[in-house]
Amino acid sequence: MINAYLDAQPYATRIANKLQKLSLMEFFNDIHDKFYPDKDITFMEKFIKMMQHENEFCVPGEKLREYGIIASTRSSTIKEKLDSLGLIEGEHYRLQDVLKQSETSRGIKYKKEYHLTPDAFKLCLMRAQRRVNQPVDPVIFANYYLLLEKVFGLYRLYQLQYSERLLSMKDGKIDRMQASLDRQSPQQIV
């Protein structure tokens, strides 16, 4: 996996220098096809969307169960996990009491819903362990999240080099136009 990343760096530079414009998803899929074809990335789009909402409470607490971090979506289980990681309410996660109409009885019940920041979710994922009889292995998702971060870093490198190349070309064009104007100016004075 390290060799693939090292091979992907010059590739990102090449496509930037060719001024090949790619969105994050296009870039990610291109890098996946060329350097990580053996990795299952069916869920990566969700991770990418998460990463684009830094410092927002955009990850529902139910995702902790979906990705194998906890075995239950009970509020107390989620709270225990978040507390064990030292996560702070209001900074790393938000807790809301949401009104739910009870199907079995009359009246309204409150349900606690958690929403985490992408960083809090990542921390939960990185610290998760595989347990006996656990239907989902969180370690697999943790490794894929790390892969996504590597590709995201490559994408930032690509964007920077793409912008520098574009600016360099525009600077050259401005210099040529200025030289052309300078040559024309003395002729018009006479």
JSON list of N, CA and C in Angstrom, two decimals, residues 98-172:
[
{"chain": "A", "resi": 98, "resn": "VAL", "atom": "N", "xyz": [-35.06, 14.23, 20.49]},
{"chain": "A", "resi": 98, "resn": "VAL", "atom": "CA", "xyz": [-35.94, 14.35, 19.33]},
{"chain": "A", "resi": 98, "resn": "VAL", "atom": "C", "xyz": [-37.28, 13.71, 19.68]},
{"chain": "A", "resi": 99, "resn": "LEU", "atom": "N", "xyz": [-38.36, 14.42, 19.36]},
{"chain": "A", "resi": 99, "resn": "LEU", "atom": "CA", "xyz": [-39.70, 13.90, 19.60]},
{"chain": "A", "resi": 99, "resn": "LEU", "atom": "C", "xyz": [-40.00, 12.76, 18.65]},
{"chain": "A", "resi": 100, "resn": "LYS", "atom": "N", "xyz": [-40.48, 11.65, 19.21]},
{"chain": "A", "resi": 100, "resn": "LYS", "atom": "CA", "xyz": [-40.87, 10.50, 18.39]},
{"chain": "A", "resi": 100, "resn": "LYS", "atom": "C", "xyz": [-42.27, 10.07, 18.81]},
{"chain": "A", "resi": 101, "resn": "GLN", "atom": "N", "xyz": [-43.12, 9.89, 17.85]},
{"chain": "A", "resi": 101, "resn": "GLN", "atom": "CA", "xyz": [-44.47, 9.38, 18.13]},
{"chain": "A", "resi": 101, "resn": "GLN", "atom": "C", "xyz": [-44.36, 7.89, 18.40]},
{"chain": "A", "resi": 102, "resn": "SER", "atom": "N", "xyz": [-44.85, 7.46, 19.53]},
{"chain": "A", "resi": 102, "resn": "SER", "atom": "CA", "xyz": [-44.79, 6.05, 19.90]},
{"chain": "A", "resi": 102, "resn": "SER", "atom": "C", "xyz": [-45.83, 5.27, 19.11]},
{"chain": "A", "resi": 103, "resn": "GLU", "atom": "N", "xyz": [-45.41, 4.15, 18.55]},
{"chain": "A", "resi": 103, "resn": "GLU", "atom": "CA", "xyz": [-46.33, 3.31, 17.77]},
{"chain": "A", "resi": 103, "resn": "GLU", "atom": "C", "xyz": [-47.16, 2.40, 18.68]},
{"chain": "A", "resi": 104, "resn": "THR", "atom": "N", "xyz": [-46.64, 2.06, 19.84]},
{"chain": "A", "resi": 104, "resn": "THR", "atom": "CA", "xyz": [-47.33, 1.11, 20.72]},
{"chain": "A", "resi": 104, "resn": "THR", "atom": "C", "xyz": [-48.19, 1.77, 21.78]},
{"chain": "A", "resi": 105, "resn": "SER", "atom": "N", "xyz": [-47.89, 2.99, 22.11]},
{"chain": "A", "resi": 105, "resn": "SER", "atom": "CA", "xyz": [-48.69, 3.67, 23.14]},
{"chain": "A", "resi": 105, "resn": "SER", "atom": "C", "xyz": [-49.04, 5.07, 22.66]},
{"chain": "A", "resi": 106, "resn": "ARG", "atom": "N", "xyz": [-49.95, 5.65, 23.38]},
{"chain": "A", "resi": 106, "resn": "ARG", "atom": "CA", "xyz": [-50.32, 7.03, 23.04]},
{"chain": "A", "resi": 106, "resn": "ARG", "atom": "C", "xyz": [-49.28, 7.98, 23.60]},
{"chain": "A", "resi": 107, "resn": "GLY", "atom": "N", "xyz": [-49.17, 9.07, 22.94]},
{"chain": "A", "resi": 107, "resn": "GLY", "atom": "CA", "xyz": [-48.27, 10.08, 23.44]},
{"chain": "A", "resi": 107, "resn": "GLY", "atom": "C", "xyz": [-46.97, 10.16, 22.66]},
{"chain": "A", "resi": 108, "resn": "ILE", "atom": "N", "xyz": [-46.13, 10.98, 23.19]},
{"chain": "A", "resi": 108, "resn": "ILE", "atom": "CA", "xyz": [-44.86, 11.26, 22.52]},
{"chain": "A", "resi": 108, "resn": "ILE", "atom": "C", "xyz": [-43.72, 10.84, 23.44]},
{"chain": "A", "resi": 109, "resn": "LYS", "atom": "N", "xyz": [-42.69, 10.28, 22.84]},
{"chain": "A", "resi": 109, "resn": "LYS", "atom": "CA", "xyz": [-41.48, 9.92, 23.58]},
{"chain": "A", "resi": 109, "resn": "LYS", "atom": "C", "xyz": [-40.32, 10.72, 23.00]},
{"chain": "A", "resi": 110, "resn": "TYR", "atom": "N", "xyz": [-39.34, 10.93, 23.83]},
{"chain": "A", "resi": 110, "resn": "TYR", "atom": "CA", "xyz": [-38.13, 11.59, 23.37]},
{"chain": "A", "resi": 110, "resn": "TYR", "atom": "C", "xyz": [-37.06, 10.53, 23.11]},
{"chain": "A", "resi": 111, "resn": "LYS", "atom": "N", "xyz": [-36.36, 10.70, 22.03]},
{"chain": "A", "resi": 111, "resn": "LYS", "atom": "CA", "xyz": [-35.26, 9.81, 21.69]},
{"chain": "A", "resi": 111, "resn": "LYS", "atom": "C", "xyz": [-34.00, 10.65, 21.62]},
{"chain": "A", "resi": 112, "resn": "LYS", "atom": "N", "xyz": [-32.94, 10.17, 22.22]},
{"chain": "A", "resi": 112, "resn": "LYS", "atom": "CA", "xyz": [-31.66, 10.89, 22.16]},
{"chain": "A", "resi": 112, "resn": "LYS", "atom": "C", "xyz": [-30.97, 10.54, 20.85]},
{"chain": "A", "resi": 113, "resn": "GLU", "atom": "N", "xyz": [-30.56, 11.56, 20.12]},
{"chain": "A", "resi": 113, "resn": "GLU", "atom": "CA", "xyz": [-29.83, 11.35, 18.87]},
{"chain": "A", "resi": 113, "resn": "GLU", "atom": "C", "xyz": [-28.49, 12.05, 18.96]},
{"chain": "A", "resi": 114, "resn": "TYR", "atom": "N", "xyz": [-27.47, 11.33, 18.54]},
{"chain": "A", "resi": 114, "resn": "TYR", "atom": "CA", "xyz": [-26.11, 11.85, 18.53]},
{"chain": "A", "resi": 114, "resn": "TYR", "atom": "C", "xyz": [-25.70, 12.17, 17.10]},
{"chain": "A", "resi": 115, "resn": "HIS", "atom": "N", "xyz": [-24.95, 13.25, 16.96]},
{"chain": "A", "resi": 115, "resn": "HIS", "atom": "CA", "xyz": [-24.34, 13.61, 15.68]},
{"chain": "A", "resi": 115, "resn": "HIS", "atom": "C", "xyz": [-22.89, 13.99, 15.98]},
{"chain": "A", "resi": 116, "resn": "LEU", "atom": "N", "xyz": [-21.98, 13.36, 15.26]},
{"chain": "A", "resi": 116, "resn": "LEU", "atom": "CA", "xyz": [-20.55, 13.56, 15.50]},
{"chain": "A", "resi": 116, "resn": "LEU", "atom": "C", "xyz": [-19.92, 14.39, 14.39]},
{"chain": "A", "resi": 117, "resn": "THR", "atom": "N", "xyz": [-18.80, 15.01, 14.73]},
{"chain": "A", "resi": 117, "resn": "THR", "atom": "CA", "xyz": [-17.99, 15.65, 13.70]},
{"chain": "A", "resi": 117, "resn": "THR", "atom": "C", "xyz": [-17.22, 14.54, 12.97]},
{"chain": "A", "resi": 118, "resn": "PRO", "atom": "N", "xyz": [-16.75, 14.81, 11.75]},
{"chain": "A", "resi": 118, "resn": "PRO", "atom": "CA", "xyz": [-15.94, 13.79, 11.06]},
{"chain": "A", "resi": 118, "resn": "PRO", "atom": "C", "xyz": [-14.70, 13.37, 11.86]},
{"chain": "A", "resi": 119, "resn": "ASP", "atom": "N", "xyz": [-14.07, 14.32, 12.56]},
{"chain": "A", "resi": 119, "resn": "ASP", "atom": "CA", "xyz": [-12.89, 13.97, 13.36]},
{"chain": "A", "resi": 119, "resn": "ASP", "atom": "C", "xyz": [-13.25, 13.04, 14.51]},
{"chain": "A", "resi": 120, "resn": "ALA", "atom": "N", "xyz": [-14.39, 13.29, 15.16]},
{"chain": "A", "resi": 120, "resn": "ALA", "atom": "CA", "xyz": [-14.83, 12.42, 16.25]},
{"chain": "A", "resi": 120, "resn": "ALA", "atom": "C", "xyz": [-15.14, 11.03, 15.72]},
{"chain": "A", "resi": 121, "resn": "PHE", "atom": "N", "xyz": [-15.79, 10.97, 14.57]},
{"chain": "A", "resi": 121, "resn": "PHE", "atom": "CA", "xyz": [-16.09, 9.67, 13.97]},
{"chain": "A", "resi": 121, "resn": "PHE", "atom": "C", "xyz": [-14.80, 8.93, 13.62]},
{"chain": "A", "resi": 122, "resn": "LYS", "atom": "N", "xyz": [-13.85, 9.66, 13.07]},
{"chain": "A", "resi": 122, "resn": "LYS", "atom": "CA", "xyz": [-12.56, 9.05, 12.72]},
{"chain": "A", "resi": 122, "resn": "LYS", "atom": "C", "xyz": [-11.88, 8.50, 13.96]},
{"chain": "A", "resi": 123, "resn": "LEU", "atom": "N", "xyz": [-11.88, 9.26, 15.04]},
{"chain": "A", "resi": 123, "resn": "LEU", "atom": "CA", "xyz": [-11.27, 8.80, 16.28]},
{"chain": "A", "resi": 123, "resn": "LEU", "atom": "C", "xyz": [-11.96, 7.52, 16.78]},
{"chain": "A", "resi": 124, "resn": "CYS", "atom": "N", "xyz": [-13.28, 7.50, 16.73]},
{"chain": "A", "resi": 124, "resn": "CYS", "atom": "CA", "xyz": [-14.02, 6.29, 17.12]},
{"chain": "A", "resi": 124, "resn": "CYS", "atom": "C", "xyz": [-13.61, 5.11, 16.24]},
{"chain": "A", "resi": 125, "resn": "LEU", "atom": "N", "xyz": [-13.49, 5.35, 14.97]},
{"chain": "A", "resi": 125, "resn": "LEU", "atom": "CA", "xyz": [-13.13, 4.29, 14.02]},
{"chain": "A", "resi": 125, "resn": "LEU", "atom": "C", "xyz": [-11.71, 3.79, 14.27]},
{"chain": "A", "resi": 126, "resn": "MET", "atom": "N", "xyz": [-10.79, 4.70, 14.51]},
{"chain": "A", "resi": 126, "resn": "MET", "atom": "CA", "xyz": [-9.39, 4.33, 14.72]},
{"chain": "A", "resi": 126, "resn": "MET", "atom": "C", "xyz": [-9.20, 3.54, 16.02]},
{"chain": "A", "resi": 127, "resn": "ARG", "atom": "N", "xyz": [-10.02, 3.82, 17.01]},
{"chain": "A", "resi": 127, "resn": "ARG", "atom": "CA", "xyz": [-9.87, 3.16, 18.30]},
{"chain": "A", "resi": 127, "resn": "ARG", "atom": "C", "xyz": [-10.73, 1.90, 18.45]},
{"chain": "A", "resi": 128, "resn": "ALA", "atom": "N", "xyz": [-11.55, 1.62, 17.46]},
{"chain": "A", "resi": 128, "resn": "ALA", "atom": "CA", "xyz": [-12.45, 0.46, 17.53]},
{"chain": "A", "resi": 128, "resn": "ALA", "atom": "C", "xyz": [-11.67, -0.84, 17.42]},
{"chain": "A", "resi": 129, "resn": "GLN", "atom": "N", "xyz": [-12.21, -1.88, 18.02]},
{"chain": "A", "resi": 129, "resn": "GLN", "atom": "CA", "xyz": [-11.57, -3.19, 17.98]},
{"chain": "A", "resi": 129, "resn": "GLN", "atom": "C", "xyz": [-12.56, -4.24, 17.50]},
{"chain": "A", "resi": 130, "resn": "ARG", "atom": "N", "xyz": [-12.03, -5.26, 16.91]},
{"chain": "A", "resi": 130, "resn": "ARG", "atom": "CA", "xyz": [-12.86, -6.39, 16.46]},
{"chain": "A", "resi": 130, "resn": "ARG", "atom": "C", "xyz": [-13.21, -7.23, 17.68]},
{"chain": "A", "resi": 131, "resn": "ARG", "atom": "N", "xyz": [-14.48, -7.49, 17.86]},
{"chain": "A", "resi": 131, "resn": "ARG", "atom": "CA", "xyz": [-14.97, -8.30, 18.98]},
{"chain": "A", "resi": 131, "resn": "ARG", "atom": "C", "xyz": [-15.57, -9.61, 18.44]},
{"chain": "A", "resi": 132, "resn": "VAL", "atom": "N", "xyz": [-15.64, -10.61, 19.30]},
{"chain": "A", "resi": 132, "resn": "VAL", "atom": "CA", "xyz": [-16.24, -11.89, 18.95]},
{"chain": "A", "resi": 132, "resn": "VAL", "atom": "C", "xyz": [-17.72, -11.67, 18.61]},
{"chain": "A", "resi": 133, "resn": "ASN", "atom": "N", "xyz": [-18.19, -12.36, 17.61]},
{"chain": "A", "resi": 133, "resn": "ASN", "atom": "CA", "xyz": [-19.59, -12.28, 17.15]},
{"chain": "A", "resi": 133, "resn": "ASN", "atom": "C", "xyz": [-20.00, -10.90, 16.64]},
{"chain": "A", "resi": 134, "resn": "GLN", "atom": "N", "xyz": [-19.04, -10.09, 16.33]},
{"chain": "A", "resi": 134, "resn": "GLN", "atom": "CA", "xyz": [-19.34, -8.75, 15.79]},
{"chain": "A", "resi": 134, "resn": "GLN", "atom": "C", "xyz": [-19.58, -8.88, 14.29]},
{"chain": "A", "resi": 135, "resn": "PRO", "atom": "N", "xyz": [-20.71, -8.41, 13.78]},
{"chain": "A", "resi": 135, "resn": "PRO", "atom": "CA", "xyz": [-21.02, -8.61, 12.36]},
{"chain": "A", "resi": 135, "resn": "PRO", "atom": "C", "xyz": [-20.15, -7.78, 11.41]},
{"chain": "A", "resi": 136, "resn": "VAL", "atom": "N", "xyz": [-19.61, -6.68, 11.89]},
{"chain": "A", "resi": 136, "resn": "VAL", "atom": "CA", "xyz": [-18.82, -5.79, 11.03]},
{"chain": "A", "resi": 136, "resn": "VAL", "atom": "C", "xyz": [-17.45, -5.59, 11.66]},
{"chain": "A", "resi": 137, "resn": "ASP", "atom": "N", "xyz": [-16.40, -5.68, 10.86]},
{"chain": "A", "resi": 137, "resn": "ASP", "atom": "CA", "xyz": [-15.04, -5.47, 11.36]},
{"chain": "A", "resi": 137, "resn": "ASP", "atom": "C", "xyz": [-14.66, -4.00, 11.17]},
{"chain": "A", "resi": 138, "resn": "PRO", "atom": "N", "xyz": [-14.57, -3.23, 12.26]},
{"chain": "A", "resi": 138, "resn": "PRO", "atom": "CA", "xyz": [-14.25, -1.81, 12.14]},
{"chain": "A", "resi": 138, "resn": "PRO", "atom": "C", "xyz": [-12.83, -1.54, 11.65]},
{"chain": "A", "resi": 139, "resn": "VAL", "atom": "N", "xyz": [-11.94, -2.50, 11.84]},
{"chain": "A", "resi": 139, "resn": "VAL", "atom": "CA", "xyz": [-10.54, -2.31, 11.42]},
{"chain": "A", "resi": 139, "resn": "VAL", "atom": "C", "xyz": [-10.46, -2.13, 9.91]},
{"chain": "A", "resi": 140, "resn": "ILE", "atom": "N", "xyz": [-11.29, -2.85, 9.18]},
{"chain": "A", "resi": 140, "resn": "ILE", "atom": "CA", "xyz": [-11.31, -2.71, 7.72]},
{"chain": "A", "resi": 140, "resn": "ILE", "atom": "C", "xyz": [-11.67, -1.28, 7.35]},
{"chain": "A", "resi": 141, "resn": "PHE", "atom": "N", "xyz": [-12.71, -0.74, 7.98]},
{"chain": "A", "resi": 141, "resn": "PHE", "atom": "CA", "xyz": [-13.13, 0.63, 7.68]},
{"chain": "A", "resi": 141, "resn": "PHE", "atom": "C", "xyz": [-12.09, 1.65, 8.14]},
{"chain": "A", "resi": 142, "resn": "ALA", "atom": "N", "xyz": [-11.42, 1.38, 9.24]},
{"chain": "A", "resi": 142, "resn": "ALA", "atom": "CA", "xyz": [-10.36, 2.28, 9.71]},
{"chain": "A", "resi": 142, "resn": "ALA", "atom": "C", "xyz": [-9.24, 2.35, 8.67]},
{"chain": "A", "resi": 143, "resn": "ASN", "atom": "N", "xyz": [-8.86, 1.20, 8.12]},
{"chain": "A", "resi": 143, "resn": "ASN", "atom": "CA", "xyz": [-7.81, 1.19, 7.09]},
{"chain": "A", "resi": 143, "resn": "ASN", "atom": "C", "xyz": [-8.27, 1.91, 5.83]},
{"chain": "A", "resi": 144, "resn": "TYR", "atom": "N", "xyz": [-9.52, 1.74, 5.46]},
{"chain": "A", "resi": 144, "resn": "TYR", "atom": "CA", "xyz": [-10.04, 2.44, 4.28]},
{"chain": "A", "resi": 144, "resn": "TYR", "atom": "C", "xyz": [-10.11, 3.94, 4.52]},
{"chain": "A", "resi": 145, "resn": "TYR", "atom": "N", "xyz": [-10.42, 4.34, 5.74]},
{"chain": "A", "resi": 145, "resn": "TYR", "atom": "CA", "xyz": [-10.45, 5.77, 6.07]},
{"chain": "A", "resi": 145, "resn": "TYR", "atom": "C", "xyz": [-9.05, 6.36, 5.92]},
{"chain": "A", "resi": 146, "resn": "LEU", "atom": "N", "xyz": [-8.05, 5.60, 6.37]},
{"chain": "A", "resi": 146, "resn": "LEU", "atom": "CA", "xyz": [-6.66, 6.05, 6.19]},
{"chain": "A", "resi": 146, "resn": "LEU", "atom": "C", "xyz": [-6.30, 6.16, 4.72]},
{"chain": "A", "resi": 147, "resn": "LEU", "atom": "N", "xyz": [-6.75, 5.20, 3.92]},
{"chain": "A", "resi": 147, "resn": "LEU", "atom": "CA", "xyz": [-6.53, 5.26, 2.47]},
{"chain": "A", "resi": 147, "resn": "LEU", "atom": "C", "xyz": [-7.17, 6.52, 1.90]},
{"chain": "A", "resi": 148, "resn": "LEU", "atom": "N", "xyz": [-8.38, 6.79, 2.32]},
{"chain": "A", "resi": 148, "resn": "LEU", "atom": "CA", "xyz": [-9.08, 7.99, 1.85]},
{"chain": "A", "resi": 148, "resn": "LEU", "atom": "C", "xyz": [-8.30, 9.25, 2.20]},
{"chain": "A", "resi": 149, "resn": "GLU", "atom": "N", "xyz": [-7.77, 9.31, 3.41]},
{"chain": "A", "resi": 149, "resn": "GLU", "atom": "CA", "xyz": [-6.98, 10.48, 3.80]},
{"chain": "A", "resi": 149, "resn": "GLU", "atom": "C", "xyz": [-5.74, 10.63, 2.93]},
{"chain": "A", "resi": 150, "resn": "LYS", "atom": "N", "xyz": [-5.11, 9.52, 2.58]},
{"chain": "A", "resi": 150, "resn": "LYS", "atom": "CA", "xyz": [-3.94, 9.59, 1.70]},
{"chain": "A", "resi": 150, "resn": "LYS", "atom": "C", "xyz": [-4.33, 10.14, 0.33]},
{"chain": "A", "resi": 151, "resn": "VAL", "atom": "N", "xyz": [-5.42, 9.63, -0.21]},
{"chain": "A", "resi": 151, "resn": "VAL", "atom": "CA", "xyz": [-5.87, 10.09, -1.52]},
{"chain": "A", "resi": 151, "resn": "VAL", "atom": "C", "xyz": [-6.31, 11.55, -1.44]},
{"chain": "A", "resi": 152, "resn": "PHE", "atom": "N", "xyz": [-6.93, 11.94, -0.35]},
{"chain": "A", "resi": 152, "resn": "PHE", "atom": "CA", "xyz": [-7.33, 13.34, -0.16]},
{"chain": "A", "resi": 152, "resn": "PHE", "atom": "C", "xyz": [-6.09, 14.24, -0.12]},
{"chain": "A", "resi": 153, "resn": "GLY", "atom": "N", "xyz": [-5.03, 13.77, 0.53]},
{"chain": "A", "resi": 153, "resn": "GLY", "atom": "CA", "xyz": [-3.76, 14.51, 0.54]},
{"chain": "A", "resi": 153, "resn": "GLY", "atom": "C", "xyz": [-3.18, 14.63, -0.86]},
{"chain": "A", "resi": 154, "resn": "LEU", "atom": "N", "xyz": [-3.25, 13.55, -1.63]},
{"chain": "A", "resi": 154, "resn": "LEU", "atom": "CA", "xyz": [-2.80, 13.59, -3.03]},
{"chain": "A", "resi": 154, "resn": "LEU", "atom": "C", "xyz": [-3.64, 14.57, -3.84]},
{"chain": "A", "resi": 155, "resn": "TYR", "atom": "N", "xyz": [-4.93, 14.61, -3.55]},
{"chain": "A", "resi": 155, "resn": "TYR", "atom": "CA", "xyz": [-5.82, 15.52, -4.28]},
{"chain": "A", "resi": 155, "resn": "TYR", "atom": "C", "xyz": [-5.44, 16.97, -3.97]},
{"chain": "A", "resi": 156, "resn": "ARG", "atom": "N", "xyz": [-5.11, 17.26, -2.74]},
{"chain": "A", "resi": 156, "resn": "ARG", "atom": "CA", "xyz": [-4.68, 18.63, -2.39]},
{"chain": "A", "resi": 156, "resn": "ARG", "atom": "C", "xyz": [-3.37, 18.98, -3.09]},
{"chain": "A", "resi": 157, "resn": "LEU", "atom": "N", "xyz": [-2.45, 18.02, -3.15]},
{"chain": "A", "resi": 157, "resn": "LEU", "atom": "CA", "xyz": [-1.19, 18.21, -3.88]},
{"chain": "A", "resi": 157, "resn": "LEU", "atom": "C", "xyz": [-1.50, 18.49, -5.35]},
{"chain": "A", "resi": 158, "resn": "TYR", "atom": "N", "xyz": [-2.36, 17.67, -5.92]},
{"chain": "A", "resi": 158, "resn": "TYR", "atom": "CA", "xyz": [-2.77, 17.84, -7.31]},
{"chain": "A", "resi": 158, "resn": "TYR", "atom": "C", "xyz": [-3.38, 19.23, -7.53]},
{"chain": "A", "resi": 159, "resn": "GLN", "atom": "N", "xyz": [-4.28, 19.66, -6.65]},
{"chain": "A", "resi": 159, "resn": "GLN", "atom": "CA", "xyz": [-4.92, 20.97, -6.80]},
{"chain": "A", "resi": 159, "resn": "GLN", "atom": "C", "xyz": [-3.90, 22.11, -6.73]},
{"chain": "A", "resi": 160, "resn": "LEU", "atom": "N", "xyz": [-2.96, 22.00, -5.80]},
{"chain": "A", "resi": 160, "resn": "LEU", "atom": "CA", "xyz": [-1.94, 23.02, -5.66]},
{"chain": "A", "resi": 160, "resn": "LEU", "atom": "C", "xyz": [-1.08, 23.10, -6.92]},
{"chain": "A", "resi": 161, "resn": "GLN", "atom": "N", "xyz": [-0.63, 21.96, -7.41]},
{"chain": "A", "resi": 161, "resn": "GLN", "atom": "CA", "xyz": [0.21, 21.94, -8.60]},
{"chain": "A", "resi": 161, "resn": "GLN", "atom": "C", "xyz": [-0.57, 22.37, -9.84]},
{"chain": "A", "resi": 162, "resn": "TYR", "atom": "N", "xyz": [-1.81, 22.00, -9.91]},
{"chain": "A", "resi": 162, "resn": "TYR", "atom": "CA", "xyz": [-2.69, 22.42, -11.02]},
{"chain": "A", "resi": 162, "resn": "TYR", "atom": "C", "xyz": [-2.81, 23.95, -11.02]},
{"chain": "A", "resi": 163, "resn": "SER", "atom": "N", "xyz": [-3.06, 24.53, -9.86]},
{"chain": "A", "resi": 163, "resn": "SER", "atom": "CA", "xyz": [-3.20, 25.99, -9.74]},
{"chain": "A", "resi": 163, "resn": "SER", "atom": "C", "xyz": [-1.90, 26.70, -10.08]},
{"chain": "A", "resi": 164, "resn": "GLU", "atom": "N", "xyz": [-0.78, 26.16, -9.59]},
{"chain": "A", "resi": 164, "resn": "GLU", "atom": "CA", "xyz": [0.52, 26.77, -9.88]},
{"chain": "A", "resi": 164, "resn": "GLU", "atom": "C", "xyz": [0.81, 26.74, -11.38]},
{"chain": "A", "resi": 165, "resn": "ARG", "atom": "N", "xyz": [0.51, 25.63, -12.01]},
{"chain": "A", "resi": 165, "resn": "ARG", "atom": "CA", "xyz": [0.72, 25.50, -13.47]},
{"chain": "A", "resi": 165, "resn": "ARG", "atom": "C", "xyz": [-0.15, 26.49, -14.23]},
{"chain": "A", "resi": 166, "resn": "LEU", "atom": "N", "xyz": [-1.40, 26.61, -13.82]},
{"chain": "A", "resi": 166, "resn": "LEU", "atom": "CA", "xyz": [-2.32, 27.54, -14.46]},
{"chain": "A", "resi": 166, "resn": "LEU", "atom": "C", "xyz": [-1.84, 28.98, -14.29]},
{"chain": "A", "resi": 167, "resn": "LEU", "atom": "N", "xyz": [-1.41, 29.34, -13.08]},
{"chain": "A", "resi": 167, "resn": "LEU", "atom": "CA", "xyz": [-0.91, 30.69, -12.83]},
{"chain": "A", "resi": 167, "resn": "LEU", "atom": "C", "xyz": [0.35, 30.97, -13.63]},
{"chain": "A", "resi": 168, "resn": "SER", "atom": "N", "xyz": [1.22, 29.99, -13.72]},
{"chain": "A", "resi": 168, "resn": "SER", "atom": "CA", "xyz": [2.45, 30.15, -14.49]},
{"chain": "A", "resi": 168, "resn": "SER", "atom": "C", "xyz": [2.14, 30.43, -15.96]},
{"chain": "A", "resi": 169, "resn": "MET", "atom": "N", "xyz": [1.18, 29.69, -16.50]},
{"chain": "A", "resi": 169, "resn": "MET", "atom": "CA", "xyz": [0.79, 29.91, -17.90]},
{"chain": "A", "resi": 169, "resn": "MET", "atom": "C", "xyz": [0.19, 31.30, -18.09]},
{"chain": "A", "resi": 170, "resn": "LYS", "atom": "N", "xyz": [-0.64, 31.72, -17.15]},
{"chain": "A", "resi": 170, "resn": "LYS", "atom": "CA", "xyz": [-1.27, 33.04, -17.25]},
{"chain": "A", "resi": 170, "resn": "LYS", "atom": "C", "xyz": [-0.24, 34.15, -17.09]},
{"chain": "A", "resi": 171, "resn": "ASP", "atom": "N", "xyz": [0.73, 33.95, -16.18]},
{"chain": "A", "resi": 171, "resn": "ASP", "atom": "CA", "xyz": [1.80, 34.93, -16.02]},
{"chain": "A", "resi": 171, "resn": "ASP", "atom": "C", "xyz": [2.58, 35.08, -17.32]},
{"chain": "A", "resi": 172, "resn": "GLY", "atom": "N", "xyz": [2.89, 33.95, -17.95]},
{"chain": "A", "resi": 172, "resn": "GLY", "atom": "CA", "xyz": [3.61, 33.98, -19.23]},
{"chain": "A", "resi": 172, "resn": "GLY", "atom": "C", "xyz": [2.82, 34.71, -20.29]}
]
